[in-house]
mmCIF file of C-alpha atoms in Angstrom:
data_model
loop_
_atom_site.group_PDB
_atom_site.id
_atom_site.type_symbol
_atom_site.label_atom_id
_atom_site.label_comp_id
_atom_site.label_asym_id
_atom_site.label_seq_id
_atom_site.Cartn_x
_atom_site.Cartn_y
_atom_site.Cartn_z
ATOM 1 C CA MET A 524 276.144 39.582 103.435
ATOM 2 C CA ALA A 525 274.580 43.017 103.792
ATOM 3 C CA SER A 526 276.641 45.771 105.385
ATOM 4 C CA ILE A 527 275.406 47.723 108.398
ATOM 5 C CA ASP A 528 274.595 50.645 106.117
ATOM 6 C CA ASP A 529 272.647 48.314 103.828
ATOM 7 C CA ASP A 530 270.643 47.156 106.829
ATOM 8 C CA LYS A 531 270.030 50.719 108.009
ATOM 9 C CA LYS A 532 268.750 51.607 104.548
ATOM 10 C CA ALA A 533 266.516 48.530 104.351
ATOM 11 C CA ALA A 534 264.950 49.305 107.722
ATOM 12 C CA ALA A 535 264.479 52.928 106.716
ATOM 13 C CA VAL A 536 262.749 52.068 103.448
ATOM 14 C CA ALA A 537 260.394 49.712 105.284
ATOM 15 C CA ALA A 538 259.470 52.380 107.831
ATOM 16 C CA VAL A 539 258.992 55.117 105.237
ATOM 17 C CA ALA A 540 256.421 52.870 103.531
ATOM 18 C CA GLU A 541 254.105 53.809 106.422
ATOM 19 C CA VAL A 542 254.002 57.431 105.251
ATOM 20 C CA ARG A 543 250.811 58.383 103.401
ATOM 21 C CA ASP A 544 249.743 61.451 101.473
ATOM 22 C CA GLY A 545 248.857 64.353 103.717
ATOM 23 C CA MET A 546 250.833 63.150 106.726
ATOM 24 C CA LEU A 547 252.933 65.342 108.983
ATOM 25 C CA VAL A 548 256.055 63.307 109.724
ATOM 26 C CA GLY A 549 258.632 63.765 112.479
ATOM 27 C CA LEU A 550 262.192 63.129 111.329
ATOM 28 C CA GLY A 551 264.802 61.940 113.782
ATOM 29 C CA THR A 552 268.526 62.551 113.980
ATOM 30 C CA GLY A 553 271.599 60.436 113.331
ATOM 31 C CA SER A 554 273.089 58.181 110.684
ATOM 32 C CA THR A 555 270.155 55.762 110.583
ATOM 33 C CA ALA A 556 267.520 58.499 110.552
ATOM 34 C CA ALA A 557 269.395 60.044 107.605
ATOM 35 C CA PHE A 558 268.592 56.961 105.547
ATOM 36 C CA ALA A 559 264.900 57.470 106.336
ATOM 37 C CA ILE A 560 265.116 61.112 105.271
ATOM 38 C CA GLN A 561 266.755 60.058 102.023
ATOM 39 C CA ALA A 562 264.087 57.405 101.381
ATOM 40 C CA LEU A 563 261.355 59.913 102.135
ATOM 41 C CA GLY A 564 262.970 62.429 99.780
ATOM 42 C CA GLU A 565 262.792 59.830 97.011
ATOM 43 C CA ARG A 566 259.093 59.329 97.651
ATOM 44 C CA VAL A 567 258.486 63.079 97.639
ATOM 45 C CA ALA A 568 260.282 63.296 94.294
ATOM 46 C CA GLU A 569 257.872 60.635 93.032
ATOM 47 C CA GLY A 570 254.867 62.740 94.080
ATOM 48 C CA LEU A 571 254.205 62.036 97.761
ATOM 49 C CA GLN A 572 252.472 65.005 99.377
ATOM 50 C CA MET A 573 253.553 65.493 102.991
ATOM 51 C CA HIS A 574 255.187 67.871 105.441
ATOM 52 C CA ALA A 575 257.775 67.223 108.127
ATOM 53 C CA VAL A 576 259.182 68.534 111.366
ATOM 54 C CA VAL A 577 262.761 67.824 112.338
ATOM 55 C CA THR A 578 264.590 67.113 115.584
ATOM 56 C CA SER A 579 267.888 68.762 114.648
ATOM 57 C CA GLU A 580 269.406 71.364 112.382
ATOM 58 C CA ALA A 581 271.349 68.627 110.579
ATOM 59 C CA SER A 582 268.209 66.651 109.758
ATOM 60 C CA GLY A 583 266.489 69.825 108.603
ATOM 61 C CA LYS A 584 269.342 70.680 106.250
ATOM 62 C CA LEU A 585 269.308 67.212 104.681
ATOM 63 C CA ALA A 586 265.522 67.154 104.350
ATOM 64 C CA ARG A 587 265.397 70.546 102.640
ATOM 65 C CA GLU A 588 268.130 69.495 100.217
ATOM 66 C CA LEU A 589 265.925 66.547 99.249
ATOM 67 C CA GLY A 590 262.843 68.671 98.641
ATOM 68 C CA ILE A 591 260.969 67.867 101.849
ATOM 69 C CA GLU A 592 258.948 70.820 103.142
ATOM 70 C CA ILE A 593 259.793 71.507 106.798
ATOM 71 C CA LEU A 594 257.434 73.182 109.255
ATOM 72 C CA ASP A 595 258.427 74.940 112.466
ATOM 73 C CA PHE A 596 257.664 72.491 115.268
ATOM 74 C CA ALA A 597 257.012 75.390 117.637
ATOM 75 C CA THR A 598 253.738 75.866 115.741
ATOM 76 C CA ILE A 599 252.803 72.154 115.755
ATOM 77 C CA ALA A 600 250.752 70.355 118.404
ATOM 78 C CA HIS A 601 250.195 66.967 116.702
ATOM 79 C CA VAL A 602 252.380 64.806 114.456
ATOM 80 C CA ASP A 603 251.065 61.789 112.550
ATOM 81 C CA LEU A 604 254.194 59.628 112.468
ATOM 82 C CA THR A 605 257.771 59.958 113.683
ATOM 83 C CA ILE A 606 260.638 57.887 112.275
ATOM 84 C CA ASP A 607 263.913 57.769 114.200
ATOM 85 C CA GLY A 608 266.886 55.599 115.018
ATOM 86 C CA ALA A 609 267.975 54.063 118.332
ATOM 87 C CA ASP A 610 271.185 53.091 120.076
ATOM 88 C CA GLU A 611 269.507 50.058 121.659
ATOM 89 C CA ILE A 612 266.024 48.564 121.525
ATOM 90 C CA ASP A 613 264.582 45.477 123.204
ATOM 91 C CA SER A 614 261.463 43.336 122.815
ATOM 92 C CA ARG A 615 259.466 45.669 125.077
ATOM 93 C CA CYS A 616 260.147 48.508 122.613
ATOM 94 C CA PHE A 617 262.208 50.132 125.347
ATOM 95 C CA ALA A 618 264.974 52.132 123.684
ATOM 96 C CA ILE A 619 268.068 54.145 124.488
ATOM 97 C CA LYS A 620 268.621 57.102 122.185
ATOM 98 C CA GLY A 621 270.828 60.146 122.071
ATOM 99 C CA ALA A 622 274.177 59.229 120.534
ATOM 100 C CA GLY A 623 273.427 62.017 118.075
ATOM 101 C CA GLY A 624 272.699 64.408 120.932
ATOM 102 C CA ALA A 625 269.130 65.273 119.937
ATOM 103 C CA MET A 626 267.237 63.152 122.481
ATOM 104 C CA LEU A 627 265.385 66.085 124.068
ATOM 105 C CA ARG A 628 263.908 67.310 120.791
ATOM 106 C CA GLU A 629 263.359 63.714 119.708
ATOM 107 C CA LYS A 630 261.367 62.952 122.841
ATOM 108 C CA ILE A 631 259.243 66.087 122.476
ATOM 109 C CA VAL A 632 258.405 65.270 118.852
ATOM 110 C CA ALA A 633 257.729 61.644 119.803
ATOM 111 C CA ALA A 634 255.349 62.765 122.548
ATOM 112 C CA ALA A 635 253.411 64.812 120.004
ATOM 113 C CA SER A 636 253.160 61.876 117.604
ATOM 114 C CA ALA A 637 250.295 59.475 117.094
ATOM 115 C CA ARG A 638 252.865 56.798 116.241
ATOM 116 C CA MET A 639 256.622 56.486 116.539
ATOM 117 C CA VAL A 640 258.677 53.878 114.714
ATOM 118 C CA VAL A 641 262.347 53.157 115.262
ATOM 119 C CA ILE A 642 264.656 51.927 112.524
ATOM 120 C CA ALA A 643 267.841 50.019 113.283
ATOM 121 C CA ASP A 644 270.353 47.487 112.065
ATOM 122 C CA GLY A 645 270.406 44.186 113.914
ATOM 123 C CA SER A 646 273.286 45.166 116.192
ATOM 124 C CA LYS A 647 270.945 47.560 118.034
ATOM 125 C CA ARG A 648 268.499 44.799 119.046
ATOM 126 C CA VAL A 649 269.230 43.605 122.595
ATOM 127 C CA ASP A 650 267.595 41.358 125.168
ATOM 128 C CA ARG A 651 267.392 44.229 127.662
ATOM 129 C CA ILE A 652 268.514 47.815 127.227
ATOM 130 C CA GLY A 653 271.348 49.031 129.409
ATOM 131 C CA ALA A 654 274.689 48.336 127.755
ATOM 132 C CA ALA A 655 274.677 51.502 125.644
ATOM 133 C CA LYS A 656 275.677 54.819 127.155
ATOM 134 C CA LEU A 657 272.675 56.773 128.385
ATOM 135 C CA PRO A 658 272.929 60.467 127.465
ATOM 136 C CA VAL A 659 271.345 63.281 129.440
ATOM 137 C CA GLU A 660 271.010 66.895 128.305
ATOM 138 C CA VAL A 661 272.060 69.364 130.975
ATOM 139 C CA LEU A 662 271.736 73.108 131.426
ATOM 140 C CA PRO A 663 275.324 74.441 131.475
ATOM 141 C CA PHE A 664 274.566 76.419 134.665
ATOM 142 C CA ALA A 665 273.942 73.111 136.475
ATOM 143 C CA ILE A 666 276.758 70.992 135.076
ATOM 144 C CA ALA A 667 278.893 70.648 138.239
ATOM 145 C CA TYR A 668 275.903 69.849 140.429
ATOM 146 C CA VAL A 669 274.460 67.330 137.983
ATOM 147 C CA MET A 670 277.846 65.632 137.603
ATOM 148 C CA ARG A 671 278.029 65.251 141.398
ATOM 149 C CA VAL A 672 274.546 63.741 141.614
ATOM 150 C CA LEU A 673 275.173 61.348 138.739
ATOM 151 C CA THR A 674 278.475 60.300 140.259
ATOM 152 C CA ASP A 675 276.692 59.586 143.552
ATOM 153 C CA MET A 676 274.231 57.447 141.521
ATOM 154 C CA LYS A 677 277.227 55.459 140.210
ATOM 155 C CA ALA A 678 276.314 56.457 136.673
ATOM 156 C CA ALA A 679 279.987 56.846 135.611
ATOM 157 C CA PRO A 680 279.168 60.198 133.992
ATOM 158 C CA THR A 681 281.391 61.876 131.407
ATOM 159 C CA ILE A 682 280.765 65.227 129.754
ATOM 160 C CA ARG A 683 280.677 64.850 125.968
ATOM 161 C CA ASP A 684 283.778 66.611 124.653
ATOM 162 C CA ASN A 685 283.423 69.756 122.548
ATOM 163 C CA TYR A 686 279.699 69.273 122.074
ATOM 164 C CA ARG A 687 276.649 71.458 122.475
ATOM 165 C CA THR A 688 273.100 70.540 121.538
ATOM 166 C CA ASP A 689 271.079 72.685 119.135
ATOM 167 C CA GLN A 690 269.706 74.354 122.287
ATOM 168 C CA GLY A 691 273.233 75.216 123.444
ATOM 169 C CA ASN A 692 273.181 72.689 126.289
ATOM 170 C CA LEU A 693 275.735 70.090 127.383
ATOM 171 C CA VAL A 694 275.428 66.309 127.171
ATOM 172 C CA ILE A 695 276.595 63.914 129.874
ATOM 173 C CA ASP A 696 276.977 60.280 128.833
ATOM 174 C CA CYS A 697 276.214 57.831 131.646
ATOM 175 C CA HIS A 698 277.021 54.149 131.882
ATOM 176 C CA PHE A 699 274.970 52.503 134.588
ATOM 177 C CA ALA A 700 276.318 49.175 135.772
ATOM 178 C CA ASN A 701 272.730 48.108 136.378
ATOM 179 C CA LEU A 702 269.614 49.216 134.501
ATOM 180 C CA ASP A 703 267.260 46.533 135.796
ATOM 181 C CA ASP A 704 264.530 49.095 136.485
ATOM 182 C CA PRO A 705 264.650 51.617 133.623
ATOM 183 C CA ARG A 706 261.416 53.286 134.722
ATOM 184 C CA ALA A 707 262.854 54.050 138.148
ATOM 185 C CA THR A 708 266.042 55.370 136.554
ATOM 186 C CA ALA A 709 264.032 57.558 134.178
ATOM 187 C CA ALA A 710 262.001 58.987 137.040
ATOM 188 C CA THR A 711 265.130 59.707 139.082
ATOM 189 C CA LEU A 712 266.850 61.473 136.193
ATOM 190 C CA ALA A 713 263.751 63.526 135.381
ATOM 191 C CA ALA A 714 263.619 64.761 138.993
ATOM 192 C CA ILE A 715 267.195 66.115 139.059
ATOM 193 C CA PRO A 716 267.208 69.923 138.671
ATOM 194 C CA GLY A 717 269.340 70.884 135.693
ATOM 195 C CA ILE A 718 268.669 67.743 133.659
ATOM 196 C CA LEU A 719 266.466 68.792 130.754
ATOM 197 C CA GLY A 720 266.049 65.410 129.121
ATOM 198 C CA HIS A 721 267.466 61.896 128.885
ATOM 199 C CA GLY A 722 267.748 59.094 126.358
ATOM 200 C CA LEU A 723 265.436 56.525 127.925
ATOM 201 C CA PHE A 724 262.459 56.061 125.595
ATOM 202 C CA LEU A 725 260.157 53.707 127.468
ATOM 203 C CA ASP A 726 256.666 54.621 126.265
ATOM 204 C CA GLU A 727 257.272 56.514 123.042
ATOM 205 C CA VAL A 728 258.182 53.722 120.605
ATOM 206 C CA ASP A 729 255.215 51.921 119.037
ATOM 207 C CA ALA A 730 257.153 49.731 116.608
ATOM 208 C CA ALA A 731 260.618 49.038 115.247
ATOM 209 C CA TYR A 732 261.895 47.973 111.850
ATOM 210 C CA ILE A 733 265.099 46.017 112.378
ATOM 211 C CA ALA A 734 267.218 44.740 109.494
ATOM 212 C CA THR A 735 269.749 41.933 109.791
ATOM 213 C CA ASN A 736 271.675 40.761 106.733
ATOM 214 C CA GLY A 737 269.132 42.426 104.484
ATOM 215 C CA VAL A 738 266.073 40.901 106.150
ATOM 216 C CA VAL A 739 263.714 43.367 107.833
ATOM 217 C CA THR A 740 261.543 42.344 110.756
ATOM 218 C CA ARG A 741 258.913 44.516 112.421
ATOM 219 C CA LEU A 742 258.559 44.571 116.191
ATOM 220 C CA GLU A 743 255.294 45.993 117.536
ATOM 221 C CA ARG A 744 254.807 47.134 121.122
ATOM 222 C CA MET A 745 252.779 44.582 123.076
ATOM 223 C CA GLY A 746 251.773 46.849 125.954
ATOM 224 C CA ALA A 747 254.748 45.981 128.163
ATOM 225 C CA SER A 748 254.885 48.130 131.270
ATOM 226 C CA ASP A 749 257.677 46.593 133.335
#
């Protein structure tokens, strides 16, 4: 039986097969995304010509070590393909992301991308997203206010201990008892002053490569809007 890391690697290799010469690729953050960066580094070593932008300092460091040329995203308006992990993903290609704390940068890069694919081991595939903690990135100036609002929303918020994002912001992890309407929750969070981003990815993910016991399946978005 394949281990979780084996499945992460298998999903990553399948997703990286989408990369073609000349592409500008967005690289996500976290343990699963690291497998994609490693697989992409192997293809670059074999002669693949491409550039990348990264969603975190950690991903940038790994990519450079593997010979992947990194561009400054601040100068980039369009990305061809982004490959990233997820904490949960369902059949609608709705995902929760942010365990690695980079969800704000990840969402910006995803928004700039013509296509975004998620890679995951089978444990991340769920019937409906909502069990995983939902992270939000918060301006430190607003932390007490945002905590009060999230508590009033019954989000069971907790400030992530000893953690700052690459932007120097704080992360609050929320656990909603009910996430039946993720679009409404996303809209509410986006409207709270002081919240800079959140981990609900409802329109960004175009496809997912999910590996279970070494077998990779591809899930393509079917235009779900609920």
